[in-house]
XYZ file of C-alpha atoms in Angstrom:
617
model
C -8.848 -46.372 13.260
C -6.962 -47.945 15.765
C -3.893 -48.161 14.173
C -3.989 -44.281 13.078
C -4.474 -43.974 17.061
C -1.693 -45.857 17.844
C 0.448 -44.047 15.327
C -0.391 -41.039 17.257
C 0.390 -42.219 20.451
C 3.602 -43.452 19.452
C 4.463 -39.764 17.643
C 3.306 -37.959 20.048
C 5.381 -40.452 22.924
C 8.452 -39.294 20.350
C 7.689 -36.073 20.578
C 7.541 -35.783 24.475
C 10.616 -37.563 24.432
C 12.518 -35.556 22.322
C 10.754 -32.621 24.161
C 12.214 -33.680 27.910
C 15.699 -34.455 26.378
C 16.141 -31.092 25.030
C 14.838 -29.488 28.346
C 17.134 -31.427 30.175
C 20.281 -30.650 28.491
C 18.943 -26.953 28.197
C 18.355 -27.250 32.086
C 21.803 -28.917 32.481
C 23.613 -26.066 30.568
C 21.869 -23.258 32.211
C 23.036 -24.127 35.507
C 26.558 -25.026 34.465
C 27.185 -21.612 32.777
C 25.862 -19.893 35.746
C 29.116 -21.262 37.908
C 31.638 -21.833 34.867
C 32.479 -19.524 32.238
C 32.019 -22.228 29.396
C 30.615 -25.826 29.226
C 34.194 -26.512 28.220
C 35.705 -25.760 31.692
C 35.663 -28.268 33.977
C 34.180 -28.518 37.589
C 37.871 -28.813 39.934
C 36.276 -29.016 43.549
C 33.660 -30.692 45.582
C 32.678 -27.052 46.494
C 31.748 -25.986 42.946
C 30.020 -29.460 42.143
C 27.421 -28.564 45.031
C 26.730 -24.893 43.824
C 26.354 -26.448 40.329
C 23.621 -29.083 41.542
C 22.028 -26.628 43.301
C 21.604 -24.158 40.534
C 20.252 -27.183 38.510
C 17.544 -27.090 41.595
C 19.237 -30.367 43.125
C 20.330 -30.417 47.583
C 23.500 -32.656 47.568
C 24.151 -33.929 50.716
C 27.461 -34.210 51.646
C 27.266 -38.451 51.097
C 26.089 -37.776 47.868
C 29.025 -35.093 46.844
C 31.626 -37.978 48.263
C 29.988 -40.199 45.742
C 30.975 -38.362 42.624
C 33.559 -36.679 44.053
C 36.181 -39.584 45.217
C 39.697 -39.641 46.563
C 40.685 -40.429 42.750
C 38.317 -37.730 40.815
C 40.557 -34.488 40.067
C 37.889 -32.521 37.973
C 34.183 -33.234 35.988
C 33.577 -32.371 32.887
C 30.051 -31.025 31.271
C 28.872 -34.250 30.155
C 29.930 -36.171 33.769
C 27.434 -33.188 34.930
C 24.926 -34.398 33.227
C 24.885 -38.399 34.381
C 24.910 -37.076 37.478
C 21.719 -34.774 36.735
C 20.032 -38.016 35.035
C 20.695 -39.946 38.503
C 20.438 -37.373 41.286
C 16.189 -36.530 40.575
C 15.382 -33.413 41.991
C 12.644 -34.287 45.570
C 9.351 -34.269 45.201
C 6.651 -32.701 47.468
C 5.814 -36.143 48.273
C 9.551 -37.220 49.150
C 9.467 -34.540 51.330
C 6.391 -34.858 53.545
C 7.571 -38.231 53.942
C 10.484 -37.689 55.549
C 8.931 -34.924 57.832
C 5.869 -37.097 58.631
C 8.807 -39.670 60.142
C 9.740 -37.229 62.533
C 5.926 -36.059 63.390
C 4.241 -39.270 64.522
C 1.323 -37.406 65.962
C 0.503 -36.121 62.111
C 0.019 -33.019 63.384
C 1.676 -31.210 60.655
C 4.259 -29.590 62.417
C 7.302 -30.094 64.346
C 8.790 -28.213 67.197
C 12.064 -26.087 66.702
C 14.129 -27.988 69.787
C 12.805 -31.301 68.190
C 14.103 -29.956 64.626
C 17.205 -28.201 66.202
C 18.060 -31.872 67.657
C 17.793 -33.880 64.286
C 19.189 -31.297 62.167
C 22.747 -30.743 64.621
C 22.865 -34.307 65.259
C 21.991 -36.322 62.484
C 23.396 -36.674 58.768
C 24.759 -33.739 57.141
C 24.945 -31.778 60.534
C 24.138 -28.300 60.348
C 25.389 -25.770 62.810
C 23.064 -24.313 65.650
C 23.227 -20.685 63.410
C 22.246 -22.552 60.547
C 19.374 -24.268 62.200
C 17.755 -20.765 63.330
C 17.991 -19.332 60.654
C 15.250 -21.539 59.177
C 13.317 -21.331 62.546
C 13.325 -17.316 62.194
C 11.556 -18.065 58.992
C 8.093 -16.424 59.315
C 6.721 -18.068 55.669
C 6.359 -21.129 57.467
C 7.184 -20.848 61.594
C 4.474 -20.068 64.293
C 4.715 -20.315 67.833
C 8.142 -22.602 68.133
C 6.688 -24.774 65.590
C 7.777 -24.912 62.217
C 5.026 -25.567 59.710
C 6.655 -28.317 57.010
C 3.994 -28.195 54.361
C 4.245 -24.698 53.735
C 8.127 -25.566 54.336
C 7.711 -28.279 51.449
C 5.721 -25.613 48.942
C 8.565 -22.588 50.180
C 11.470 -25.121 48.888
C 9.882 -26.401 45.805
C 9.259 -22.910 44.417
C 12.818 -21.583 45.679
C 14.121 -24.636 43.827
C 11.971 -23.791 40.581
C 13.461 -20.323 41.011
C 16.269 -20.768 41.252
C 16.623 -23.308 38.194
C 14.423 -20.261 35.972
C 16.893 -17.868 36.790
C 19.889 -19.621 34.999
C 17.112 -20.174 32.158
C 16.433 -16.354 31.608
C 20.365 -15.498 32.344
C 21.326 -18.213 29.552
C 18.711 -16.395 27.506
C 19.510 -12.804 28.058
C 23.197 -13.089 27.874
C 24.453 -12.882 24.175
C 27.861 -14.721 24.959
C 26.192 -17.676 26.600
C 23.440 -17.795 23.878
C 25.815 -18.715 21.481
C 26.848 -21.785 23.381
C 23.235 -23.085 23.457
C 22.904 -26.455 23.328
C 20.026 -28.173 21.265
C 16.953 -26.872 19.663
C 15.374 -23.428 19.428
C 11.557 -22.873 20.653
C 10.474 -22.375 17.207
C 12.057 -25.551 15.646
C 9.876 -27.969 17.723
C 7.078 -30.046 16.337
C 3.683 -27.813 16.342
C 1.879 -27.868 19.642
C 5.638 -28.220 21.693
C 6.564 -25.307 23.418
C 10.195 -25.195 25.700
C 10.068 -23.292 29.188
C 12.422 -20.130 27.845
C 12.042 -16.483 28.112
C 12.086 -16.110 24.857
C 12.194 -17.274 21.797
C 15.165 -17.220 19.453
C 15.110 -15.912 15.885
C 18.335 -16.183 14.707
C 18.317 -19.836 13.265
C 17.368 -20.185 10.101
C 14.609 -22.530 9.021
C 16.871 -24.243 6.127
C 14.888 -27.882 5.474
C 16.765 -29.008 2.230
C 18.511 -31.574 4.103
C 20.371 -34.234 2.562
C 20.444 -37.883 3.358
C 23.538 -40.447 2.367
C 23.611 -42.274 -0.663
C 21.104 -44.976 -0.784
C 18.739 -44.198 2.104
C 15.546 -42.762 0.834
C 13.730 -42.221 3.843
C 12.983 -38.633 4.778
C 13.010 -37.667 8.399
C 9.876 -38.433 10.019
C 9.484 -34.973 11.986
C 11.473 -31.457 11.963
C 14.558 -31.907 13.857
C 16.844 -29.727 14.857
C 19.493 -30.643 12.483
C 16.892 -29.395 9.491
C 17.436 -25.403 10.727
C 21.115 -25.911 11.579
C 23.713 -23.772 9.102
C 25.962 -26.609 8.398
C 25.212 -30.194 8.711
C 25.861 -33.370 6.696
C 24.347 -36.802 7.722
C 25.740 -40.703 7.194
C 23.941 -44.161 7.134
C 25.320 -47.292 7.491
C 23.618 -50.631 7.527
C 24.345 -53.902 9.257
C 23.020 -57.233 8.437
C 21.799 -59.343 11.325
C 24.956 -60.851 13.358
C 27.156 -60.047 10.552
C 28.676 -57.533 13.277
C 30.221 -60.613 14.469
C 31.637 -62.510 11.483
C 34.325 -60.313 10.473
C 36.698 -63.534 10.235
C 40.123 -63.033 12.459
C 42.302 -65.454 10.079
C 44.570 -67.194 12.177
C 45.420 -70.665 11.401
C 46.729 -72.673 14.549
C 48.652 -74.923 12.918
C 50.727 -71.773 11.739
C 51.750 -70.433 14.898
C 52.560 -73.937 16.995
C 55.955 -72.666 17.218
C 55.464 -68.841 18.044
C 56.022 -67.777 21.955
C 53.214 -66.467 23.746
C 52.294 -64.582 26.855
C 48.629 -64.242 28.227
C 47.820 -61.356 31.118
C 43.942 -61.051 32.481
C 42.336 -57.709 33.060
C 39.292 -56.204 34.235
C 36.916 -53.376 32.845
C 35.701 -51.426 35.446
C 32.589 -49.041 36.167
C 33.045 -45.799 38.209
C 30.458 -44.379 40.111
C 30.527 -41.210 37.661
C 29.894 -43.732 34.576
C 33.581 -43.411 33.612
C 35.329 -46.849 32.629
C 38.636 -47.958 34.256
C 40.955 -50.819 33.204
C 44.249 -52.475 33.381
C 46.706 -50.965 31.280
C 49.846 -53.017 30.092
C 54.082 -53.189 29.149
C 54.576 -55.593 26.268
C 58.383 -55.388 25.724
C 59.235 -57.216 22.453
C 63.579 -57.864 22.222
C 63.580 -58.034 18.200
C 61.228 -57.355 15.613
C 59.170 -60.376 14.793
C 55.535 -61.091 13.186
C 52.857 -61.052 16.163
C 48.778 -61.987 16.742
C 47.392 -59.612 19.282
C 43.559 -60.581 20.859
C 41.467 -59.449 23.902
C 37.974 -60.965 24.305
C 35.827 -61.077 27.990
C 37.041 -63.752 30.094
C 34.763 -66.627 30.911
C 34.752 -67.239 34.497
C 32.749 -70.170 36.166
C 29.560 -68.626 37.081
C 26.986 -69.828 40.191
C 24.315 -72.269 38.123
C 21.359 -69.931 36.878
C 23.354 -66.598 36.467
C 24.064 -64.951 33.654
C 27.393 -63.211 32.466
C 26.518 -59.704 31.811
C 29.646 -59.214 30.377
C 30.152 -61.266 27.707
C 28.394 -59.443 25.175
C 30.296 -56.332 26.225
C 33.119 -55.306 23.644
C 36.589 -54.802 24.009
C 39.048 -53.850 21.614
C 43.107 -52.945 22.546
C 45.031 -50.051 20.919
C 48.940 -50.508 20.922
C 50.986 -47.447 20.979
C 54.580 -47.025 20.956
C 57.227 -45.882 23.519
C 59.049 -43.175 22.637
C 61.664 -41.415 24.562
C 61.718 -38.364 21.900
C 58.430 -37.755 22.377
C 55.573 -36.471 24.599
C 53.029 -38.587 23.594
C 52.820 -42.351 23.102
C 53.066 -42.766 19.095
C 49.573 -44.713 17.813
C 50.673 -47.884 15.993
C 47.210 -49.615 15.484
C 44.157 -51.484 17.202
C 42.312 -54.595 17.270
C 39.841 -54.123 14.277
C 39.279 -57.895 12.882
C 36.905 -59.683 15.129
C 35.831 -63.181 15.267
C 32.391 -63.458 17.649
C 33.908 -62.022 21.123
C 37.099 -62.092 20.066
C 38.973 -58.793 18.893
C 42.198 -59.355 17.008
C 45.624 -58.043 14.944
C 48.115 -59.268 12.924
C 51.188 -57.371 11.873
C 54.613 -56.748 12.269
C 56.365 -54.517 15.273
C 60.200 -53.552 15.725
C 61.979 -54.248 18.712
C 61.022 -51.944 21.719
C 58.265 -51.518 24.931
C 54.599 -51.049 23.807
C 51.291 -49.795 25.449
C 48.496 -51.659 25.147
C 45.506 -50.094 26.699
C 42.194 -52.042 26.201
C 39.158 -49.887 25.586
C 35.155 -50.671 25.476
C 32.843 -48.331 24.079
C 30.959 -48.408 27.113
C 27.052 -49.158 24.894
C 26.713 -52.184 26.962
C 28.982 -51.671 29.939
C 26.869 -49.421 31.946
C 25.371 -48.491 34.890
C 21.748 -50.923 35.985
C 18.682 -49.436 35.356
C 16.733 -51.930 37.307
C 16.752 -52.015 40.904
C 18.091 -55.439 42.416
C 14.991 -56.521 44.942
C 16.587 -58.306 47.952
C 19.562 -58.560 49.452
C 21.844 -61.947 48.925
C 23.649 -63.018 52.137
C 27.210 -63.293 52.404
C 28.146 -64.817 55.908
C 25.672 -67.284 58.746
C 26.628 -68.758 61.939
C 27.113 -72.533 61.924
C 25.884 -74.482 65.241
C 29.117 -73.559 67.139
C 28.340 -69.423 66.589
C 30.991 -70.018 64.422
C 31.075 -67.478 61.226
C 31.392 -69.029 57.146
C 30.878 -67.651 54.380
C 27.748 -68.906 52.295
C 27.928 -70.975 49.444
C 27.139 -67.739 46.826
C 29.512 -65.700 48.745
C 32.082 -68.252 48.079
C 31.524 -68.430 44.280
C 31.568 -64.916 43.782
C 34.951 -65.009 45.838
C 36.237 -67.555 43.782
C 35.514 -65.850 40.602
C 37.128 -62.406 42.012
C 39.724 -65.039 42.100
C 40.051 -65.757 39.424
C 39.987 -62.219 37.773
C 42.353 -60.597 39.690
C 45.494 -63.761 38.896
C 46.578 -61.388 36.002
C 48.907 -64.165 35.030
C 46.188 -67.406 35.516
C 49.113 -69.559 37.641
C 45.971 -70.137 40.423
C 48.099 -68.147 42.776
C 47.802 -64.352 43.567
C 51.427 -62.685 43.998
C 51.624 -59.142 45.616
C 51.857 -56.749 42.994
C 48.118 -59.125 41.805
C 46.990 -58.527 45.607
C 47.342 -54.631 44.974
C 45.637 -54.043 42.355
C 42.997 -55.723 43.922
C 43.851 -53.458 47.039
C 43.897 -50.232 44.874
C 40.310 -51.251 43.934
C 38.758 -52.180 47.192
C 40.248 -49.709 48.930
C 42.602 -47.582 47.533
C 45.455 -48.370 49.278
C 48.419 -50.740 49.035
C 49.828 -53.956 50.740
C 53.836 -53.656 51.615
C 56.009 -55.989 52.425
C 55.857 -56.126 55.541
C 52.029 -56.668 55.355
C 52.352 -59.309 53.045
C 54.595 -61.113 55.826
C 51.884 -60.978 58.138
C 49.119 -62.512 55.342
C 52.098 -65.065 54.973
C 51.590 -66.297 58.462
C 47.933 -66.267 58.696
C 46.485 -67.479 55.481
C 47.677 -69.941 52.792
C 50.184 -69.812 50.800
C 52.386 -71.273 47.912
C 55.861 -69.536 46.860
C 54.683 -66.133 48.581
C 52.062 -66.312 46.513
C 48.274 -66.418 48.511
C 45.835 -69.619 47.252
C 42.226 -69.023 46.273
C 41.629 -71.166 50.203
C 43.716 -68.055 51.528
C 41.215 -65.524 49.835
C 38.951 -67.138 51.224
C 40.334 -67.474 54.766
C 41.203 -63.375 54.656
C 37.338 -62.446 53.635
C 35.948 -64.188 56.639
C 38.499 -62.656 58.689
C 37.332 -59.496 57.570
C 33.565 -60.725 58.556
C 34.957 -61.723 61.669
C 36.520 -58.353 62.368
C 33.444 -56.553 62.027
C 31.347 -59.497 64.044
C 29.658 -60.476 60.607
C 28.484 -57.115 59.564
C 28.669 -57.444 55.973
C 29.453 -53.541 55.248
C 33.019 -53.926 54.190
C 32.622 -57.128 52.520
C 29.658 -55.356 50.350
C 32.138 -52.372 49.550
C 34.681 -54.465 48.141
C 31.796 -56.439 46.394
C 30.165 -53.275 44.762
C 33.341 -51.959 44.103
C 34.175 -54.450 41.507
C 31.241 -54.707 39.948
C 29.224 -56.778 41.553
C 25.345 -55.984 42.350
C 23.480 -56.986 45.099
C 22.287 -60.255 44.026
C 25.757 -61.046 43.557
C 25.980 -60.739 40.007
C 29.069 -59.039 38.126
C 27.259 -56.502 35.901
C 29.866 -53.087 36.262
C 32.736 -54.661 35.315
C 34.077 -56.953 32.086
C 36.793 -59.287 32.891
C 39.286 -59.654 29.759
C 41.824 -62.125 28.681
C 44.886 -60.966 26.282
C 46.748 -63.310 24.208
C 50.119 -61.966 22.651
C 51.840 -64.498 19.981
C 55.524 -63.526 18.728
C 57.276 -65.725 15.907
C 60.347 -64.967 16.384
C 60.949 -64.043 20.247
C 59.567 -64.398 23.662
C 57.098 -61.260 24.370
C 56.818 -60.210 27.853
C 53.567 -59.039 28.644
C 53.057 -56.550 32.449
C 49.914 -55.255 33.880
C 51.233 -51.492 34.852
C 48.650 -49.668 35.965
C 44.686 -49.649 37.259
C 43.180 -46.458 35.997
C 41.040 -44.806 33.446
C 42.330 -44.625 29.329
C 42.899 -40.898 29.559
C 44.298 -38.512 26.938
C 46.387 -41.023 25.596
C 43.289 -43.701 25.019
C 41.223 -40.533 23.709
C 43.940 -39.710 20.965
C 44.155 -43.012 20.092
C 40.831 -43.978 19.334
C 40.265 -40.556 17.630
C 43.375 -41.220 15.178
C 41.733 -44.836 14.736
C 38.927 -43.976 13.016
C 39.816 -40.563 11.295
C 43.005 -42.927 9.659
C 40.429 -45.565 8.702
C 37.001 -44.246 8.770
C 34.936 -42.041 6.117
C 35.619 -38.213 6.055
C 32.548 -36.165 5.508
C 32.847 -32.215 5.178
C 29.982 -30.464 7.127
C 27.952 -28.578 4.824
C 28.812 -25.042 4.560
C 31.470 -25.585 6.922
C 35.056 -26.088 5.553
C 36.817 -26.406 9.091
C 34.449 -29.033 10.726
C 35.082 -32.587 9.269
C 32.857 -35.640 10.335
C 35.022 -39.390 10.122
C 32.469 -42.680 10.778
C 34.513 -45.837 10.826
C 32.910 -49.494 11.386
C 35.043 -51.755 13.129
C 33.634 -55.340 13.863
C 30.162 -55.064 15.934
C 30.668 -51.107 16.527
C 30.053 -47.798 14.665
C 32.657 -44.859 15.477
C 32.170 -40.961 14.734
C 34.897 -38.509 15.579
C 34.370 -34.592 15.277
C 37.722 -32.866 14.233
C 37.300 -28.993 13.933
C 40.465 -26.936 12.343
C 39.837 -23.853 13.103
C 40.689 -21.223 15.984
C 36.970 -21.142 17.243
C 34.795 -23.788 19.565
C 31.948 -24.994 17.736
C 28.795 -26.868 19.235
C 27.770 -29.553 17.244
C 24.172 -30.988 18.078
C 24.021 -35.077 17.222
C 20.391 -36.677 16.114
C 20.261 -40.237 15.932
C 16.076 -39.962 15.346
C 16.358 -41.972 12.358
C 18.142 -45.131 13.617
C 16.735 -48.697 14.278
C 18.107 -50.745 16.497
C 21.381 -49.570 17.547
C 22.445 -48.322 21.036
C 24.998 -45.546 21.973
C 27.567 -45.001 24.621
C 25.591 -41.577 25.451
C 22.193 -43.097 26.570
C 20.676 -39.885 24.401
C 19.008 -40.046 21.019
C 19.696 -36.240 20.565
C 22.391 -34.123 22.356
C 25.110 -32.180 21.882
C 28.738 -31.954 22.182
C 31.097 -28.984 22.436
C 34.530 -29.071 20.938
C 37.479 -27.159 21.240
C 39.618 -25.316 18.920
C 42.012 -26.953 16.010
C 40.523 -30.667 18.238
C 39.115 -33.937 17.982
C 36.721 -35.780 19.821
C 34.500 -38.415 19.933
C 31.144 -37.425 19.072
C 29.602 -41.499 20.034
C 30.162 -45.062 19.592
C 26.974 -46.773 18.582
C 26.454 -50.831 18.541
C 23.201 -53.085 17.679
C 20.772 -53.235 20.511
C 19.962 -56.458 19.413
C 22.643 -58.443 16.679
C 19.894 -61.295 15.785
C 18.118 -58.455 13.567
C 19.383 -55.795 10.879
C 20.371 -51.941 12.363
C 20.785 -49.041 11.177
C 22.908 -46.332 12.172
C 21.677 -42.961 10.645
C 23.126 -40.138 12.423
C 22.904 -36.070 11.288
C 25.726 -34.041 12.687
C 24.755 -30.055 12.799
C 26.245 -26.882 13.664
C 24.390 -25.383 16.148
């Protein structure tokens, strides 16, 4: 009996789960089509970001638009939309009656207009006198040059819920934007669900002879929305318990004593907006020779008792070719043989300047879920009033150290110092900068010592009278959390080994993959990975390609029209994707590919299974 009742618990957990994430994304699309003509266009201003968080029932302040919206971002796209969504939670009544019983100490349960007028033209987001009356000419909730904030509270809750069941019904009503529908229909959910819509839809049929791959057995444990799709074909693939990891890179040392090498260091970065930046690199080869290609996460000294996040992240480097007859970089090949952390190729290149853009599928580099408790301290006063920087603050320096000397000589040379710059702060160091850092802090051939790092943080402290505010920006901003532990970035190590010449090997660049990246991982997997036909569906071809410890699907549609293709990973154990979602759905363009998700084990000391159904919606 109690088992049965904790098999119902858990289904009917599932089934709220499933419930919420379809909601969401319907939620998420509603309000997006109400601003843009298709979930395909992008959001190109900070202006049109706030009207589409406030159709989705959100108030961006203006701190909260500069988060997203950064010096670097030129446009969002529909599924950067919906991170945002998932982290900016809409206030509660309770959120709200906090912040207004902060103002009203006497709990009296309202506020005066000149008190309001004060805070709201003076404070935060500051509104304009206009603005301010015309909330006080509000009769709903004003009386007597008071304004009444629980009533205020009840008025914006319901204008909020409004205003997100508007772009509901309009998604509903109109027959062009019904056709873009993400997810599942009312009628398609498991008995006793039932989504907030207008109405239901009747146009999808209830087709349930799905079919499973080859070998797995298991029918699906509740009716998904892939069973009433018109097209849909699934795959399965499974992996043995840490045999993700023993793919054997064959390389025999005593074989390459003689070859010429060149190592460069990198760094994965996190963006605020969940997107993943990197170093990108130059290798110039002067003849054709034999080479061995590898990227793995860096091992940097860590402070005794914390743990290095990213070493179980993966990386993987795709090598394209320069071409000066052509647009587009030409895709040569990738990294696919791995040994543990280490990502490798072997092969043979012609004379010429590569690319070599590392990539990680982003399934474990990603943003914290947990809160960091605490504060750690970066600079105290010695007897003297004197500033230092404490001992943790040091080792995390020291590690940034050693992160940013691309070429590991110990010594950081300018065009090292900038990238750094370009992180922190987003500006450069000239020469004439450099001259005065030459003066001031240690150095060894123009090139600044880790003591001279050192020496130009606590200068910084010292400039702001040991307020820690800048130091924490440049902290956060590469990765670091508040405890002083690296968990938003990856630092990498590349190893290029040439037989018959000297390779020269140039960081280029601090910036997200891009088009080029996209193209290349998409041509990856549909040149080595599994082609499935979607069922009923000529046009729409599914490729799956295992490389090492990850699992790869790429979309391709041929034909003139956009398709939306709704993902269900329900039937998976153990694996992890780069989209945080066990359901969604992705929109692709016309005669396109794209990357429909990368999935890895959530945990490699046990068996997973990836078993994925991709539908047409």
């Amino acid at each position: 009996g109690n088992q049965k009742a904790t098999h119902l618990e858990n289904s009917q957990g599932k089934k709220s789960q499933h419930t919420e994430e379809a909601i969401f994304y319907m939620n998420c699309r509603a309000a997006y089509l109400t601003v843009l003509k298709s979930s395909l266009e992008n959001i190109k201003s900070k202006e049109q970001l706030s009207l589409v968080l406030q159709q989705a029932g959100r108030n961006p302040s203006q701190k909260t638009i500069n988060k997203y919206w950064t010096s670097q971002t030129t446009s969002l796209n529909f599924d950067d939309f919906c991170a945002i969504l998932k982290k900016e939670k809409p206030a509660t009544k309770n959120e709200l009656l906090e912040a207004f019983g902060k103002i009203d100490t006497d709990k009296a349960g309202y506020i005066s207009h000149d008190v309001l007028c004060t805070i709201l033209t003076t404070r935060g987001d500051k509104m304009t006198w206009e603005e301010v009356t015309s909330i006080t000419k509000q009769a709903d909730f004003n009386c007597n040059g008071k304004l009444d904030y629980n009533k205020f509270c009840e008025l914006y809750l319901t204008t909020s819920e409004q205003c997100c069941r508007a772009a509901r019904d309009r998604l509903e009503i109109d027959p062009r934007l019904k056709q873009q529908h993400f997810g599942n229909q009312t009628e398609n959910f498991p008995e006793g669900i039932t989504l907030p819509v207008s109405k239901p839809s009747p146009r999808v049929s209830k087709k349930t002879d799905h079919k499973l791959a080859k070998g797995d057995s298991r029918a699906p444990s509740r009716p998904s929305s892939a069973q009433s799709s018109k097209a849909s074909t699934s795959t399965t693939v499974t992996v043995g318990a840490s045999s993700s990891r023993n793919t054997k890179l064959i390389i025999e040392p005593d074989t390459m004593k003689e070859w010429q090498c060149a190592q460069s260091r990198g760094c994965f970065y996190l963006e605020e907006n969940g997107e993943i930046i990197s170093h990108k690199y130059k290798l110039h080869l002067p003849q054709r020779s034999a080479l061995c290609i590898t990227i793995k996460p860096f091992s940097i000294p860590q402070v005794e008792g914390k743990s290095c996040h990213w070493l179980s992240v993966d990386t993987a480097l795709f090598i394209l070719k320069e071409n000066e007859t052509q647009e587009h970089l030409q895709f040569v090949s990738f990294t696919e043989l791995q040994n543990k952390e280490v990502f490798g190729w072997r092969g043979e290149l012609g004379s010429g300047v590569y690319w070599l853009l590392p990539f990680t599928t982003g399934c474990r580099l990603r943003k914290e879920k947990t809160q960091v408790t605490g504060e750690a301290k970066l600079v105290w006063r010695d007897e003297d009033g004197e500033l230092a920087l404490t001992r943790e603050f040091r080792a995390a320096l020291l590690d940034i150290f050693e992160t940013i000397d691309l070429d590991g000589n110990g010594l950081l040379s300018l065009e090292e110092y900038n990238f750094f710059e370009l992180r922190t702060s987003g500006e450069k160091c000239d020469q004439e900068a450099w001259a005065v850092c030459k003066e001031n802090f240690e150095m060894k051939k123009n090139e600044l010592t880790s003591q001279g790092f050192l020496d130009l943080n606590l200068m910084e402290a010292n400039d702001r009278d040991g307020d820690p505010w800048d130091l924490w920006v440049t902290l956060l901003s590469l990765g670091y959390n508040r405890a002083l532990e690296m968990t938003e970035a990856c630092p990498f190590v590349i190893d290029i080994c040439a037989e018959r010449c000297k390779p020269r090997l140039k960081a280029v660049s601090l910036e997200a993959g891009g088009s080029q990246l996209s193209r290349a991982v998409c041509r990856s997997v549909v040149q080595k990975g599994e082609a499935k036909v979607l069922d009923g569906s000529e046009n729409i071809f599914i490729y799956t390609y295992r490389s090492g410890s990850r699992i790869t699907s790429v979309i391709e549609i041929k034909s003139e029209n956009k398709v939306i293709i709704h993902v269900n990973n329900e039937q998976s154990k153990n694996c992890l994707n780069n989209r945080g979602l066990t359901v969604f759905a992705v929109e692709v363009a016309p005669k396109s590919m794209m990357v429909s998700q990368h999935v890895m084990a959530l945990n490699e000391q046990e068996e997973w299974i990836y078993s994925c159904v991709h539908s047409l919606v």
